[in-house]
Structures are given as C-alpha cells and as structure tokens.
C-alpha cells in the first residue's frame, strides 16, 4: 500500500482529550448530512451554468453579434461612407462658399487696403513728419529750461519749509520733551517700580512657593488614593470578568469553532467526492442509454446516408448549378456586347463618325527587294527583306 497517496493526519493542539476526539466524528457526520445537499445543488448549478454558456449563451452571443454587424454596423458604415461623408463635404464647401470666402475676400481686398491706405499711412506720416520734431523740441525745452528752473525752485522751497517747520519742532523735541520724559521715567522707577519689585520678591514669591508646596502634597495624596482604587478596580475586573471570559473562549468557544470549521471543510470535500461520483454515475447512465445509441445511429445510418446524398445528389446539383451560372453569365455578356455594338452602329448611322480603315495584311515598305529602288530610312529596327526576286518576275524573264 502506498501511504504517500493518503492525506496526512490532522495536527491537533496540545491539551485535547478523548472527549473532543469522540465528539468530532458525530459532529462531522451531522455536518456532512447538512452540507451534502448544498454541495450537490452547487455542483448541479455549476454544471448547468457551464452547459448553458457552451450551448446557449455563446451561440446566442455570436448570432447577436452577426445580426448587429449585418443590420446595424454595416448599414451605418455604408451610410456614413457613401451618404453622410459626401453630404458633409458638400455642406462644408457650401458653408465655406456662403459664409467664409465672402468675408475673407471683404477683409483681404476691401478692409485691409482701406485701413492701410486711408488710416495707417497718414497717421505714420503725421507721426514721423510732424509729431516727432515737435516732441523733440518740447523735450529740449523741458530738459534745458524747465528742469533746471524747477530744481532751483524746489531747493529754495525746501530750505524755507525746513527753516519754518522742521527746525522748531526738532528744537522743542530735543530741548523740552526729551528732558521731561527722562525725569518722569526716573521718578516712576524710584517711586513705583522698585517698591513693587521688592514686594514681589520678598513677600509674594515665598507665599506662592508655600501655597504650591501645600497643593503638591494634596495632589500626591489624592493620586496615591486614586491609584490604589484604580488598581483594586482593575484587579477585580481581571479576576471576575476577563479571566473567566478568556478561559471560556480558550477552552470552549475556540475549540468548538475550530472543530465546526474543520468539520465544514472535511464535509465539503467529502460532499464533493460524493457529488462527483453521482455525476459520473449519471453521466455513465446517460452515455449508455442515450449517447451510445445516438452515436451508433449517427455513424451507422446518418453518415452513409449523408455521404450518399452528398455524392449522388448534392455534388451533381452543385455542378449543374455552376454550369448553368456560367452559361447565364456568358449569355448575359454576349447580350451586353450585342446591345452595345448595335447602339454604336445606330449612333454612327444617325450622326456619322470617323471612317474605320479596312483591315489588311501588314506589310513592310522598308524591306529590300531586287528591282525596287532602295529608299533611305532612319528606322533602326527595320528588318531587311531577302534579296531575291519574286516568282512572277522570274517567269516573265524565262518566257
């Protein structure tokens, strides 16, 4: 026996007793009874979905795709290529001819020349010939006369304003306000600031340190009492609530949940094996009851009949249809040529036409013969005729 093919035994956690092992088998049997119908229904649905996709959905999708391509896409492409595109080109040309080209011609040949020769050229001439010399003269007057006079007047007015307003204000600030401010600052420092600083340093600071020390002692006592109470509450919660819940989860809920999950997994696999076995049995029965007889009928009866119909009926009918089509096409071609020739002859008989020269055998006037005057030619490809006399000339000489 090959032990490698069997599944390795499950590894259980330490601490499991015989009671857990005894309970595991009934639980798995009950779970298998519950899961087996679900797994079989699931396998039936999966197989039905695959068969529906292979038999119905894919051909339906291909048929819908062909119908859409034939009824919608191809007419839309033809309509766009042969109707909408030429119509759009015609509308674009018509819109350009009605709305664009007249305005372009008006702008290019009317407005631009009118503005250029009626406005721009006179304005440029006025600027270059009249305004530029006037501007240069005004700039020289400003730089040479007005600027210098303005600087002198500004210096005089500035000195006068400084003497009337700045120097008196500076004197009052420097010799009156600054000494008064220094005296007021000295009095405030010696009469107010220093007594207040001494009182803060010698009286208020020690008093604040004492109050702070008392508050700190009180806060430490309250913190010690609160920490003791919190430790007691925490110990009670851990002892009376957390430890029992942890033991219940670790010893009861976790093993039960693990066993239920493992039982569901094992039951799902076993149900899959059973479902596949049932499916194979149903497939074997369907093959031997339906598939094999249908295959035998197809191979023994339908295939020979189909070959006989193909060779004895379809192939001759196809060849006859091909020959009939060829004959019909040849007859139509001959009829078209006859009608076209008759139409040309009728038109030539009614209105006349160029004279067609009668066909004759091609001859080369450039060939060399005895008794015929040699003519000069410049055609390099003219083949010379053999230098022999004709049979009529020889008979005439002999006679």
Coordinates of C-alpha atoms in Angstrom, one line a residue:
X1 CA 0.0 0.0 0.0
X2 CA 1.3 3.4 -0.9
X3 CA 1.0 5.5 2.2
X4 CA 2.2 8.7 0.4
X5 CA -1.1 9.0 -1.5
X6 CA -3.2 9.3 1.7
X7 CA -3.7 12.6 3.4
X8 CA -1.6 13.2 6.4
X9 CA -3.4 13.1 9.8
X10 CA -4.5 16.4 11.2
X11 CA -2.3 18.0 13.8
X12 CA -4.3 18.9 16.9
X13 CA -3.3 21.3 19.6
X14 CA -2.0 20.0 22.8
X15 CA -4.5 19.6 25.6
X16 CA -7.2 17.9 23.6
X17 CA -8.7 14.9 25.3
X18 CA -10.5 11.8 24.2
X19 CA -13.9 13.6 24.7
X20 CA -13.0 16.0 21.9
X21 CA -12.0 13.2 19.6
X22 CA -15.2 11.3 20.4
X23 CA -17.4 14.3 19.7
X24 CA -15.5 15.2 16.5
X25 CA -16.8 12.2 14.4
X26 CA -20.6 12.7 15.1
X27 CA -20.2 16.4 14.5
X28 CA -18.6 15.8 11.2
X29 CA -21.3 13.2 10.3
X30 CA -24.0 15.7 11.1
X31 CA -22.3 18.5 9.2
X32 CA -21.8 16.1 6.2
X33 CA -25.5 15.4 6.2
X34 CA -26.2 19.1 6.2
X35 CA -23.6 20.1 3.6
X36 CA -24.1 17.2 1.1
X37 CA -27.3 18.5 -0.4
X38 CA -25.9 22.0 -0.6
X39 CA -22.7 20.7 -2.4
X40 CA -24.8 18.6 -4.8
X41 CA -27.0 21.6 -5.7
X42 CA -23.9 23.7 -6.1
X43 CA -22.3 21.2 -8.5
X44 CA -25.6 20.9 -10.5
X45 CA -25.8 24.7 -10.8
X46 CA -22.1 24.9 -11.9
X47 CA -22.6 22.2 -14.5
X48 CA -25.8 23.7 -15.7
X49 CA -24.2 27.2 -16.0
X50 CA -21.3 25.8 -18.0
X51 CA -23.6 23.8 -20.3
X52 CA -25.8 26.9 -20.8
X53 CA -22.8 29.0 -21.5
X54 CA -21.4 26.5 -24.0
X55 CA -24.8 25.6 -25.7
X56 CA -26.9 28.7 -25.4
X57 CA -25.0 31.8 -24.5
X58 CA -22.0 31.6 -26.8
X59 CA -24.1 30.8 -30.0
X60 CA -26.6 33.5 -28.9
X61 CA -23.8 36.0 -28.5
X62 CA -22.4 35.1 -31.9
X63 CA -25.8 35.3 -33.5
X64 CA -26.5 38.7 -31.9
X65 CA -23.1 39.9 -32.9
X66 CA -23.7 38.8 -36.5
X67 CA -27.1 40.4 -36.5
X68 CA -25.7 43.7 -35.1
X69 CA -22.9 43.7 -37.6
X70 CA -25.3 42.9 -40.5
X71 CA -28.3 45.1 -39.6
X72 CA -26.7 48.0 -37.8
X73 CA -22.9 48.2 -38.2
X74 CA -22.7 47.6 -42.0
X75 CA -25.6 49.9 -42.9
X76 CA -24.2 52.6 -40.6
X77 CA -20.8 52.3 -42.2
X78 CA -22.3 52.4 -45.7
X79 CA -24.5 55.3 -44.8
X80 CA -21.5 57.2 -43.2
X81 CA -19.1 56.4 -46.1
X82 CA -21.5 56.9 -49.1
X83 CA -24.1 59.4 -47.8
X84 CA -23.1 61.4 -44.8
X85 CA -19.4 61.9 -45.8
X86 CA -20.2 63.3 -49.3
X87 CA -23.1 65.3 -47.8
X88 CA -20.8 66.7 -45.2
X89 CA -18.2 67.6 -47.8
X90 CA -20.8 69.3 -49.9
X91 CA -22.2 71.2 -46.8
X92 CA -18.7 72.2 -45.8
X93 CA -17.9 73.5 -49.3
X94 CA -21.3 75.3 -49.4
X95 CA -20.8 76.9 -46.0
X96 CA -17.3 78.0 -46.9
X97 CA -18.6 79.5 -50.2
X98 CA -21.5 81.3 -48.5
X99 CA -20.1 82.4 -45.1
X100 CA -16.2 82.2 -45.2
X101 CA -15.0 83.1 -48.7
X102 CA -17.1 86.4 -49.0
X103 CA -15.8 87.7 -45.6
X104 CA -12.2 86.6 -46.4
X105 CA -12.4 88.5 -49.7
X106 CA -14.0 91.5 -48.0
X107 CA -11.3 91.5 -45.3
X108 CA -8.4 90.9 -47.8
X109 CA -9.4 93.2 -50.7
X110 CA -11.6 95.9 -49.1
X111 CA -11.0 96.5 -45.3
X112 CA -7.2 95.9 -45.2
X113 CA -6.4 98.2 -48.2
X114 CA -8.9 100.8 -46.9
X115 CA -7.5 100.8 -43.4
X116 CA -3.9 100.7 -44.6
X117 CA -4.0 103.5 -47.2
X118 CA -6.8 105.5 -45.5
X119 CA -5.6 105.5 -41.9
X120 CA -2.3 103.8 -41.2
X121 CA -0.2 105.6 -43.9
X122 CA -1.5 109.1 -43.0
X123 CA -1.0 108.5 -39.3
X124 CA 2.5 107.2 -39.8
X125 CA 3.4 110.2 -42.0
X126 CA 1.9 112.6 -39.4
X127 CA 3.9 110.9 -36.6
X128 CA 7.2 110.9 -38.5
X129 CA 7.0 114.4 -40.1
X130 CA 5.0 116.5 -37.6
X131 CA 4.7 114.9 -34.1
X132 CA 8.3 113.6 -33.8
X133 CA 10.0 117.1 -34.4
X134 CA 7.5 118.8 -32.0
X135 CA 8.2 116.1 -29.4
X136 CA 12.0 116.6 -29.7
X137 CA 11.6 120.4 -29.3
X138 CA 9.4 120.0 -26.2
X139 CA 11.9 117.6 -24.7
X140 CA 14.8 120.0 -25.2
X141 CA 12.7 122.9 -23.6
X142 CA 11.9 120.6 -20.6
X143 CA 15.4 119.4 -20.1
X144 CA 17.3 122.7 -20.7
X145 CA 14.9 125.2 -19.2
X146 CA 12.1 123.9 -17.1
X147 CA 14.1 121.1 -15.3
X148 CA 16.8 123.5 -14.2
X149 CA 14.4 126.2 -13.0
X150 CA 12.4 123.5 -11.2
X151 CA 15.4 122.2 -9.4
X152 CA 16.3 125.7 -8.1
X153 CA 12.8 126.5 -7.0
X154 CA 12.5 123.1 -5.3
X155 CA 15.7 123.7 -3.4
X156 CA 14.6 127.2 -2.2
X157 CA 11.1 126.0 -1.2
X158 CA 12.7 123.0 0.7
X159 CA 15.1 125.2 2.7
X160 CA 12.2 127.6 3.6
X161 CA 10.0 124.7 4.8
X162 CA 12.8 123.3 6.8
X163 CA 13.5 126.6 8.5
X164 CA 9.8 127.2 9.2
X165 CA 8.6 123.8 10.4
X166 CA 11.4 121.2 10.9
X167 CA 14.0 123.1 13.0
X168 CA 11.5 124.5 15.6
X169 CA 9.9 121.0 16.0
X170 CA 13.4 119.4 16.4
X171 CA 14.4 122.0 19.0
X172 CA 11.2 121.5 21.0
X173 CA 11.7 117.7 20.9
X174 CA 15.4 117.8 21.8
X175 CA 15.5 120.5 24.5
X176 CA 12.0 120.3 26.1
X177 CA 10.2 116.9 25.6
X178 CA 13.2 114.6 26.0
X179 CA 14.4 116.0 29.4
X180 CA 10.8 115.9 30.7
X181 CA 10.4 112.3 29.6
X182 CA 13.8 111.3 31.3
X183 CA 12.7 113.0 34.6
X184 CA 9.3 111.2 34.6
X185 CA 11.0 107.9 33.9
X186 CA 13.4 108.3 36.9
X187 CA 10.6 109.3 39.2
X188 CA 8.4 106.3 38.1
X189 CA 11.4 103.9 38.5
X190 CA 12.3 105.1 42.1
X191 CA 8.7 105.6 43.4
X192 CA 6.7 102.7 41.7
X193 CA 8.8 100.0 40.0
X194 CA 11.4 99.3 42.7
X195 CA 8.9 99.1 45.6
X196 CA 6.7 96.8 43.6
X197 CA 9.7 94.6 42.6
X198 CA 10.8 94.4 46.3
X199 CA 7.3 93.4 47.4
X200 CA 7.1 90.7 44.7
X201 CA 10.5 89.3 45.5
X202 CA 10.3 89.4 49.4
X203 CA 6.6 88.8 50.0
X204 CA 4.6 87.3 47.1
X205 CA 7.3 84.8 45.9
X206 CA 7.7 82.9 49.3
X207 CA 3.9 83.0 49.8
X208 CA 3.4 81.4 46.3
X209 CA 6.1 78.8 47.0
X210 CA 4.3 77.8 50.2
X211 CA 0.9 77.5 48.6
X212 CA 2.4 75.5 45.7
X213 CA 4.1 73.1 48.2
X214 CA 0.7 72.5 50.0
X215 CA -1.2 71.9 46.7
X216 CA 1.5 69.4 45.6
X217 CA 1.3 67.4 48.9
X218 CA -2.5 67.4 48.5
X219 CA -2.3 66.2 44.8
X220 CA 0.2 63.4 45.8
X221 CA -2.2 62.2 48.4
X222 CA -5.2 62.2 46.1
X223 CA -3.1 60.5 43.4
X224 CA -2.0 57.7 45.8
X225 CA -5.6 57.1 46.9
X226 CA -6.8 57.1 43.3
X227 CA -4.1 54.8 42.0
X228 CA -4.9 52.3 44.8
X229 CA -8.6 52.4 44.0
X230 CA -7.8 52.0 40.2
X231 CA -5.5 49.0 40.9
X232 CA -8.3 47.5 43.0
X233 CA -10.9 48.0 40.3
X234 CA -8.5 46.6 37.6
X235 CA -7.8 43.5 39.7
X236 CA -11.5 42.9 40.3
X237 CA -12.3 43.3 36.5
X238 CA -9.4 41.0 35.5
X239 CA -10.3 38.4 38.2
X240 CA -14.1 38.4 37.9
X241 CA -14.6 39.2 34.2
X242 CA -11.6 38.9 31.9
X243 CA -10.2 35.7 33.3
X244 CA -13.5 33.7 33.0
X245 CA -14.2 35.1 29.6
X246 CA -10.6 34.2 28.4
X247 CA -10.9 30.7 29.9
X248 CA -14.4 30.3 28.2
X249 CA -13.0 31.5 24.8
X250 CA -9.8 29.4 25.0
X251 CA -11.3 26.2 26.4
X252 CA -14.8 26.2 24.9
X253 CA -15.5 28.7 22.0
X254 CA -12.2 28.4 20.2
X255 CA -12.1 24.5 20.1
X256 CA -15.9 24.4 19.1
X257 CA -15.4 27.0 16.4
X258 CA -12.2 25.2 15.1
X259 CA -14.0 21.9 15.1
X260 CA -17.0 23.4 13.3
X261 CA -14.8 25.0 10.6
X262 CA -12.7 21.8 10.2
X263 CA -15.9 19.7 10.0
X264 CA -17.4 22.0 7.3
X265 CA -14.1 21.8 5.3
X266 CA -14.0 18.0 5.6
X267 CA -17.7 17.7 4.9
X268 CA -17.4 20.0 1.8
X269 CA -14.6 17.8 0.4
X270 CA -16.4 14.6 1.1
X271 CA -19.6 16.0 -0.4
X272 CA -17.6 17.0 -3.5
X273 CA -16.3 13.4 -3.8
X274 CA -19.8 12.1 -3.4
X275 CA -21.3 14.6 -5.8
X276 CA -18.6 13.9 -8.5
X277 CA -19.3 10.1 -8.1
X278 CA -23.0 10.7 -8.5
X279 CA -22.3 12.9 -11.5
X280 CA -20.1 10.2 -13.1
X281 CA -22.8 7.6 -12.5
X282 CA -25.4 9.9 -14.1
X283 CA -23.1 10.6 -17.0
X284 CA -22.4 6.8 -17.4
X285 CA -26.1 6.1 -17.5
X286 CA -26.8 9.0 -19.9
X287 CA -24.0 7.8 -22.2
X288 CA -25.1 4.1 -22.3
X289 CA -28.8 4.9 -22.5
X290 CA -28.7 7.9 -24.9
X291 CA -25.2 8.8 -26.1
X292 CA -24.0 5.4 -27.3
X293 CA -27.3 4.6 -29.3
X294 CA -27.3 8.1 -30.8
X295 CA -23.6 7.7 -31.8
X296 CA -24.2 4.3 -33.3
X297 CA -27.2 5.6 -35.3
X298 CA -25.2 8.6 -36.4
X299 CA -22.2 6.5 -37.5
X300 CA -24.2 3.6 -39.0
X301 CA -27.2 5.3 -40.6
X302 CA -26.8 9.1 -40.8
X303 CA -23.2 9.1 -42.1
X304 CA -23.7 6.7 -45.0
X305 CA -27.0 8.5 -45.9
X306 CA -25.2 11.9 -45.8
X307 CA -22.4 10.7 -47.9
X308 CA -24.8 9.2 -50.5
X309 CA -26.8 12.5 -50.6
X310 CA -23.6 14.5 -50.9
X311 CA -22.1 12.3 -53.7
X312 CA -25.2 11.4 -55.6
X313 CA -27.5 14.4 -55.2
X314 CA -25.7 17.5 -53.9
X315 CA -22.5 17.3 -56.0
X316 CA -24.3 16.8 -59.4
X317 CA -26.8 19.6 -58.4
X318 CA -23.9 21.9 -57.5
X319 CA -22.1 21.2 -60.7
X320 CA -25.3 21.7 -62.8
X321 CA -25.9 25.0 -60.9
X322 CA -22.3 26.1 -61.6
X323 CA -22.6 25.3 -65.3
X324 CA -25.9 27.0 -65.5
X325 CA -24.5 30.1 -63.8
X326 CA -21.6 30.1 -66.2
X327 CA -23.9 29.7 -69.2
X328 CA -26.1 32.5 -67.9
X329 CA -23.2 34.8 -67.4
X330 CA -21.8 34.1 -70.9
X331 CA -25.3 34.7 -72.4
X332 CA -25.6 38.0 -70.5
X333 CA -22.1 39.1 -71.5
X334 CA -22.9 38.2 -75.2
X335 CA -26.2 40.1 -75.0
X336 CA -24.5 43.2 -73.5
X337 CA -21.8 43.2 -76.2
X338 CA -24.5 42.8 -78.9
X339 CA -26.6 45.6 -77.5
X340 CA -23.5 47.9 -77.2
X341 CA -22.5 47.1 -80.8
X342 CA -26.0 47.8 -82.0
X343 CA -26.1 51.1 -80.1
X344 CA -22.8 52.2 -81.6
X345 CA -23.8 51.2 -85.1
X346 CA -27.2 53.1 -84.7
X347 CA -25.4 56.2 -83.4
X348 CA -22.8 56.1 -86.2
X349 CA -25.7 55.7 -88.7
X350 CA -27.5 58.7 -87.3
X351 CA -24.7 61.2 -86.7
X352 CA -21.8 59.7 -88.6
X353 CA -18.4 59.0 -87.3
X354 CA -14.7 58.6 -88.3
X355 CA -14.1 56.2 -91.1
X356 CA -12.6 53.0 -89.9
X357 CA -9.9 51.6 -92.4
X358 CA -10.4 48.1 -93.6
X359 CA -8.1 45.6 -92.1
X360 CA -5.3 44.3 -94.4
X361 CA -2.2 42.3 -94.0
X362 CA 0.7 44.1 -92.5
X363 CA 3.5 44.8 -95.0
X364 CA 6.9 46.5 -94.5
X365 CA 7.6 49.1 -97.2
X366 CA 11.1 49.4 -95.8
X367 CA 12.1 45.8 -96.8
X368 CA 14.8 45.5 -99.5
X369 CA 13.9 43.6 -102.8
X370 CA 15.7 43.2 -106.2
X371 CA 14.5 45.6 -108.9
X372 CA 13.0 48.1 -106.4
X373 CA 14.5 51.4 -105.8
X374 CA 16.2 51.5 -102.4
X375 CA 14.8 54.2 -100.2
X376 CA 16.7 55.7 -97.3
X377 CA 15.3 55.2 -93.9
X378 CA 16.2 56.2 -90.4
X379 CA 14.4 53.5 -88.6
X380 CA 17.0 51.3 -87.0
X381 CA 14.6 48.4 -86.3
X382 CA 13.5 47.8 -89.9
X383 CA 14.3 44.3 -90.9
X384 CA 15.7 43.9 -94.5
X385 CA 13.8 41.7 -96.9
X386 CA 15.8 38.8 -98.5
X387 CA 17.5 39.9 -101.7
X388 CA 15.7 37.5 -104.1
X389 CA 13.4 38.2 -107.0
X390 CA 9.8 37.4 -107.0
X391 CA 8.4 34.3 -108.8
X392 CA 6.4 36.4 -111.3
X393 CA 9.5 38.3 -112.5
X394 CA 11.5 35.1 -113.0
X395 CA 8.6 33.5 -115.1
X396 CA 8.4 36.7 -117.1
X397 CA 12.1 36.7 -117.9
X398 CA 12.0 33.0 -118.8
X399 CA 9.0 33.5 -121.1

